[in-house]
Phi, psi and omega in degrees: 000081160014124174290153186264154194295151167294130185295329199291148169278151184275357148249029170305331189293335181243053190276336206256334190268113167299170182265166196299340176282314180320304191301330168287327153317324148355108162310115181284136179238125183301160174249135172254119202238132190236123181266145171203154173166169188284181208275130180111348221265011176102006193301323171290328183276323183296307186329262216323311189285349186270332190282344174305307197292306179310324176309300168319327189263349166097042158264153175243078190262161177249126177262131176234170178201171183212090176089046158321158172275007173278343189071001157255187175292083201177133169257140198233162187212128187293017181249003175092012149284160174200176167215142184300138176207187176260103175278134185260164185215271162248033179277136181300102190298341170308316186283000167283318167304299186299335178293331192269287180327317189285353190253010176093021197237135185265174196225064159315335184194169190226118176258114190230137181230147180088001199306333193288000177265343181299150183276131160348317187277325177292320154317299202287333190290311180316295192309314185316304178291330186285309156322308190265323199246003165073022170299100154323139176216107174234113182258148187237132179166176177290144179275337181211143161280211184303338202265343204043041166255149198258151190288139175310312179301311176306314181305306188295341155333298197288355205242338196237334202286141171320309189241156151212127187245120177263141187305164176237010175285117192268132184269148191245132152286148207299320182308332187095348164283146175337135168257132177225352179241158186251086180291143181255140201235118143217154184064021197043044191238169182245148168261129191243338174241173176134182191288152156333312209254124159192096187295089148241184179266161167297352206269128163318148157273108179261176181275124202297119177294310201283308206251328185074034172214137224275122181301140203281152173052058158307310184301327199278319201312144172230131156252191203224140172211141192283162169193149188291183172280309177306295178277010143303315186279335160290354189076004189263113191273356173123188191278346197203068168329293186318324193256332192257118189243169179284144174288150166262093177267349205263000000 
């Protein structure tokens, strides 16, 4: 005996998927993206490349930065490229965009470098700009600080971002293993305590080869060195700290 034909419409299983015309009528939203990695992995270089690619398509962007290593209001890469940017402190980032509108300028996207230094509230403002005014937001920064703990701004980005991208340019510890931790170094020792925000470079202080002199205040100079987990835990900067420095790869 044959089973009675089903009265269920075979397309009912797809009823939750809107038809093409309905999808087109849905509101367009911006995207909040976070690109993260250790020092020297090329975050600022990628930020400038994404800005370049967007601007070539006729899109208008606004570049923001907080505590660039150069000390200037710009996004700068260690390979020598830089672009003027707006330095932010505790600003309401929504007001920066509205100020551009007041000048008659369109804002299609934001590039935010050193995003780890943003406050959680500022990250929420970026999410609001993406959702409510369709601005694409590209954030670039470190995930963890010199203690191996998440920056508050980075933690909020991990919680809210639409897309998380670990930058694939590999940075190596002195032992050859992938480096993930940004050790703060002074006088050849890893520092475990201090202010979360202390801007310095990754370049090792070396003798001046032209004049044969050693820069002053070497013992008090703070730098950063990328280490693997094991050597970060041990505070091991390698067999020849005095002669070696991190390569400027970013």
